[in-house]
XYZ file of C-alpha atoms in Angstrom:
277
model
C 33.632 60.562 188.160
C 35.087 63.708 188.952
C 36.328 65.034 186.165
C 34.373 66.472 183.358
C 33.853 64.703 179.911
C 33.445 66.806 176.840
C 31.554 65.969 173.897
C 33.629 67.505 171.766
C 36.952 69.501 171.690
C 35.512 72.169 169.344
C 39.316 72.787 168.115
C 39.362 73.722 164.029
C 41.284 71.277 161.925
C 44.432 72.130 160.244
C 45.685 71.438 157.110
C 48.811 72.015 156.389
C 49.441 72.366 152.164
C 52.512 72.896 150.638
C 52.440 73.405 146.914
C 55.439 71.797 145.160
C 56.543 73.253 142.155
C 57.402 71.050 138.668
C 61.032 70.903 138.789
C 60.499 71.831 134.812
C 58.983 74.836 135.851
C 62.196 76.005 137.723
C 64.016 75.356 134.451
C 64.004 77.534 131.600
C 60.611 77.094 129.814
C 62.754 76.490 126.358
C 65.347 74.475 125.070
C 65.938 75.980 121.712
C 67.981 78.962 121.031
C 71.287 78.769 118.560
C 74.646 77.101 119.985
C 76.120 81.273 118.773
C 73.363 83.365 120.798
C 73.983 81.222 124.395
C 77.975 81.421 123.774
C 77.124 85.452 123.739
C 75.012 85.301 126.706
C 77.251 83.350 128.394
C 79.787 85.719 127.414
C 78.115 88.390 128.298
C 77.616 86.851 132.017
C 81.286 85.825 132.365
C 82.247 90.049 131.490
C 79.576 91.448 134.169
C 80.624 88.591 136.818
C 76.968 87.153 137.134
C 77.851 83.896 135.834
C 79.489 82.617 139.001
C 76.275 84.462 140.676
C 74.011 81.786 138.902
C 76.247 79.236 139.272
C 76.144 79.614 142.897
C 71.841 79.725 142.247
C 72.117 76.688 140.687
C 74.503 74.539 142.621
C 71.927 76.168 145.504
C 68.967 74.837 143.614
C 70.703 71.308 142.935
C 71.737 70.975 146.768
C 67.784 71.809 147.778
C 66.786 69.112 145.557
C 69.055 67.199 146.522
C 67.490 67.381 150.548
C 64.160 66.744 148.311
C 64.893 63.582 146.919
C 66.447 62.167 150.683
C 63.135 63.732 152.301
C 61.452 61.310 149.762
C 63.793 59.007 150.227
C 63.123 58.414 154.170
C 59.365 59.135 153.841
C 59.153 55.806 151.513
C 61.624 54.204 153.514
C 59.032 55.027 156.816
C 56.038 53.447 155.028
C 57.381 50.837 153.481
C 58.404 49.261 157.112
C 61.279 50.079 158.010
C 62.676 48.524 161.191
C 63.760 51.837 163.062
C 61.700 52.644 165.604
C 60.531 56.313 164.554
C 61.652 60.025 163.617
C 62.750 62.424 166.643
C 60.259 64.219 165.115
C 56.161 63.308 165.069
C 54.760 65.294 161.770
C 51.162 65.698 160.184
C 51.382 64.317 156.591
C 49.079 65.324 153.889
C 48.229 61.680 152.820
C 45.187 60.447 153.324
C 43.628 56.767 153.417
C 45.311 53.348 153.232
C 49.394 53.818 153.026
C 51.268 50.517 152.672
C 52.862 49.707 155.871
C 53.495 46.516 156.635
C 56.236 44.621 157.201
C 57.394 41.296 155.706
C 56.931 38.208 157.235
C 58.862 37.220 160.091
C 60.039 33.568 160.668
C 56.536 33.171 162.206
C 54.690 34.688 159.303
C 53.790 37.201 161.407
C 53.727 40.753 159.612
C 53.762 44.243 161.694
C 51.882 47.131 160.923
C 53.441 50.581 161.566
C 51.287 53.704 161.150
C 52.882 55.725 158.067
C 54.547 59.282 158.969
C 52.887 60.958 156.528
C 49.598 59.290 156.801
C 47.120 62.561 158.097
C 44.863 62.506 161.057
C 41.673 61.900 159.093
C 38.491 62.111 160.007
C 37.536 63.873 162.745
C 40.809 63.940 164.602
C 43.256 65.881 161.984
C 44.046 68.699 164.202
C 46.965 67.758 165.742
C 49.918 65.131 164.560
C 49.039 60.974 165.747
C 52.490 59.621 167.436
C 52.731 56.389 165.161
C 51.723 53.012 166.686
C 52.360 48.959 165.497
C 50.954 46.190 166.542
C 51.772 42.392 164.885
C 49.248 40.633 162.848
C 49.499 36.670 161.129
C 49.437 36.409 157.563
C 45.921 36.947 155.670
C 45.413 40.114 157.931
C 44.966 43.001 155.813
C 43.655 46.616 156.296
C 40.205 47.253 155.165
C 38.913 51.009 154.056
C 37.502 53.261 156.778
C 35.084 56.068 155.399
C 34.209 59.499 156.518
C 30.426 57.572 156.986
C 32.239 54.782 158.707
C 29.224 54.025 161.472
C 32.219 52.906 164.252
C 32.334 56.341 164.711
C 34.498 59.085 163.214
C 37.732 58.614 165.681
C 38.144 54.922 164.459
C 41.931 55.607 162.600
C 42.474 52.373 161.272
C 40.815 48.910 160.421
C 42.303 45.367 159.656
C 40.307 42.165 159.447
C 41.085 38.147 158.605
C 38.148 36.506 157.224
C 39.411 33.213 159.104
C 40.596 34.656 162.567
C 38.763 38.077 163.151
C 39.289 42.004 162.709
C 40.452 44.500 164.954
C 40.321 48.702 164.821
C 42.212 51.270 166.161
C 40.150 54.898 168.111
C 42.716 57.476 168.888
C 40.787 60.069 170.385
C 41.452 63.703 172.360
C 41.770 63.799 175.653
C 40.202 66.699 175.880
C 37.152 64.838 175.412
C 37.942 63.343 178.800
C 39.117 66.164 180.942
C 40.601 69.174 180.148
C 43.461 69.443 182.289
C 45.726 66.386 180.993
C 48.176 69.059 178.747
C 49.754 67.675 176.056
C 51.364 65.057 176.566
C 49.037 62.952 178.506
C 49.485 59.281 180.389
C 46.878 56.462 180.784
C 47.611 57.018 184.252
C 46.330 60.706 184.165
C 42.979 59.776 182.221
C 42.193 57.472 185.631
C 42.531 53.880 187.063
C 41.741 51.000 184.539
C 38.093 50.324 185.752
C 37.202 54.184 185.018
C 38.725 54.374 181.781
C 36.578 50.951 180.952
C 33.094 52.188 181.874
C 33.798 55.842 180.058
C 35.311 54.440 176.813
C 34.507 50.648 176.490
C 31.009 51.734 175.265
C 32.370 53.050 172.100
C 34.140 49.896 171.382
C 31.338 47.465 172.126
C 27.927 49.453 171.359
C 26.599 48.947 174.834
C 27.232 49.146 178.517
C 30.345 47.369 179.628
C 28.338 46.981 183.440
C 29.723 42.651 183.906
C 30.883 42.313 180.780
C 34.700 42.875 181.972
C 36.198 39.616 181.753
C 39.664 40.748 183.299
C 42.145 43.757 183.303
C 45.294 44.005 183.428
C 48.287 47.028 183.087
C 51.598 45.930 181.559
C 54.712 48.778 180.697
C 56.674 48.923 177.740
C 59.608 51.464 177.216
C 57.980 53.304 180.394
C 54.672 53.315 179.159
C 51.440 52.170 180.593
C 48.888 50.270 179.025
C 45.451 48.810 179.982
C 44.577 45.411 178.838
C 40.651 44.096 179.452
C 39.057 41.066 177.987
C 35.401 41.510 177.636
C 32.361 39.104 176.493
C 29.906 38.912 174.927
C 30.602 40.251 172.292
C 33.965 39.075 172.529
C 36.884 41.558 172.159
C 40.237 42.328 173.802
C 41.132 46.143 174.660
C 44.570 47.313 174.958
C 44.009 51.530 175.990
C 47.541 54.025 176.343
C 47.854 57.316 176.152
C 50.498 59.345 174.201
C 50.741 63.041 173.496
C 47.244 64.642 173.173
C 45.921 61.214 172.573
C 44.037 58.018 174.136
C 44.835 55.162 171.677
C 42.150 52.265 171.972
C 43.163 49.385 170.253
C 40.795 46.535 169.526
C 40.670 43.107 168.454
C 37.396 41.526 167.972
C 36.167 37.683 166.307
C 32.753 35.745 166.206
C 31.832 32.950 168.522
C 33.629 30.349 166.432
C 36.926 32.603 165.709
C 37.561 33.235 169.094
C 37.166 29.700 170.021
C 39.440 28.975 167.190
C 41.948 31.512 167.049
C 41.746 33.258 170.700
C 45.762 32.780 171.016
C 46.866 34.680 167.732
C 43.756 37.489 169.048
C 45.624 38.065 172.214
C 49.012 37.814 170.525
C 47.864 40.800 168.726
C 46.197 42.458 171.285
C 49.276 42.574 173.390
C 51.700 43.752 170.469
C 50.204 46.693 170.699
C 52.813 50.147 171.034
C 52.895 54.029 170.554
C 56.156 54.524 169.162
């Protein structure tokens, strides 16, 4: 192989909190007081010249909450599917789980799925931000919980499933789990040609040696980035693999016997409309 794998990266998780403060809590804690005593206070302010002082506080206070509510503003806008593309800037949210973010249907009933900004790493690979991805999906796709215990392994980000066409799962794993040399902002094309990152990683995705189980691969470019496709079966399941930041993203759509005889278009549709944003 020539380059070393790591079990682990051994790197601590961070989390990064931010308390937020009731915005009653900023306020005076009462209300009451006679309509005589605050005309003397703010008497009293207007003769020592502090009055325009906490004006100035206050129209300082109002303008920060102001940048608040438009912070909350493009968050919701962000997981509610937007069409834009992404933020200049990739950040670790604090939100954890399932986060609504798919789009509505398209003229094909097709819906896309963009990971949430603020959605955190989760389990097991929360150290460092995820550069969003989306992929399409037909209608009746939803996402289905992953857990902590999830037995796919604890770098699986993100699950969907169709009872009537299949399910599919997202791993976005280190690189430093591959090689430690890749920096930080890593390509597909670093990690190795398509047949090596096959044999190292398809294992995870299949439970088994992928030794003549590789139906076909294939690299395709988007926006200047390269990604491996592979068909493999049995079991039958179609890889799309891309690298992006500190990240290998393997993306993975999967069906029984019958679905992919059934439904093996839409599977590869979705396969294919795989991105890192």
């Amino acid at each position: 192989m020539g380059t070393s794998l790591l079990a682990s990266c051994g790197l601590p998780w961070r989390y990064h909190q931010q308390r937020i403060v009731p915005y009653n809590h900023l306020l005076g804690h009462s209300s009451q007081g006679s309509l005589s005593s605050r005309a003397k206070v703010t008497a009293e302010f207007r003769e020592s010249g502090s009055l325009d002082g906490e004006n100035e506080k206050s129209s300082g206070f109002l303008k920060r909450r102001s940048v608040l509510v438009s912070g909350v503003s493009l968050v919701s806008t962000s997981v509610m599917g937007s069409g834009r593309e992404g933020l200049a800037v990739v950040k670790q949210g604090l939100l954890a789980g399932r986060i609504p973010g798919l789009s509505e249907p398209d003229e094909q009933g097709w819906r896309t799925y963009r990971r949430p900004d603020d959605k955190s790493g989760g389990h097991g690979v929360g150290w460092s931000p995820i550069i969003p991805y989306l992929f399409s999906v037909p209608q009746g796709w939803e996402e289905v919980p992953v857990s902590i215990a999830d037995l796919g392994g604890t770098e699986i980000d993100l699950r969907f499933g169709s009872s009537k066409e299949g399910r599919l799962f997202v791993i976005v794993a280190p690189v430093l789990r591959f090689a430690d040399n890749l920096g930080t902002d890593a390509t597909i094309e670093q990690i190795g040609p398509p047949d090596k990152v096959i044999n190292a990683f398809g294992p995870e995705v299949i439970g088994e040696n992928v030794e003549g189980k590789v139906l076909s691969m294939n690299v395709a470019e988007h926006s200047g980035r390269k990604y491996y496709q592979y068909e493999l079966e049995p079991p039958h399941v179609l890889i799309t693999a891309t690298a992006a930041g500190n990240r290998l993203y393997l993306f993975n759509v999967t069906g029984s016997g019958l679905q992919w005889k059934r439904h093996y278009q839409d599977l590869k549709k979705i396969a294919e409309s795989f991105r890192v944003v």
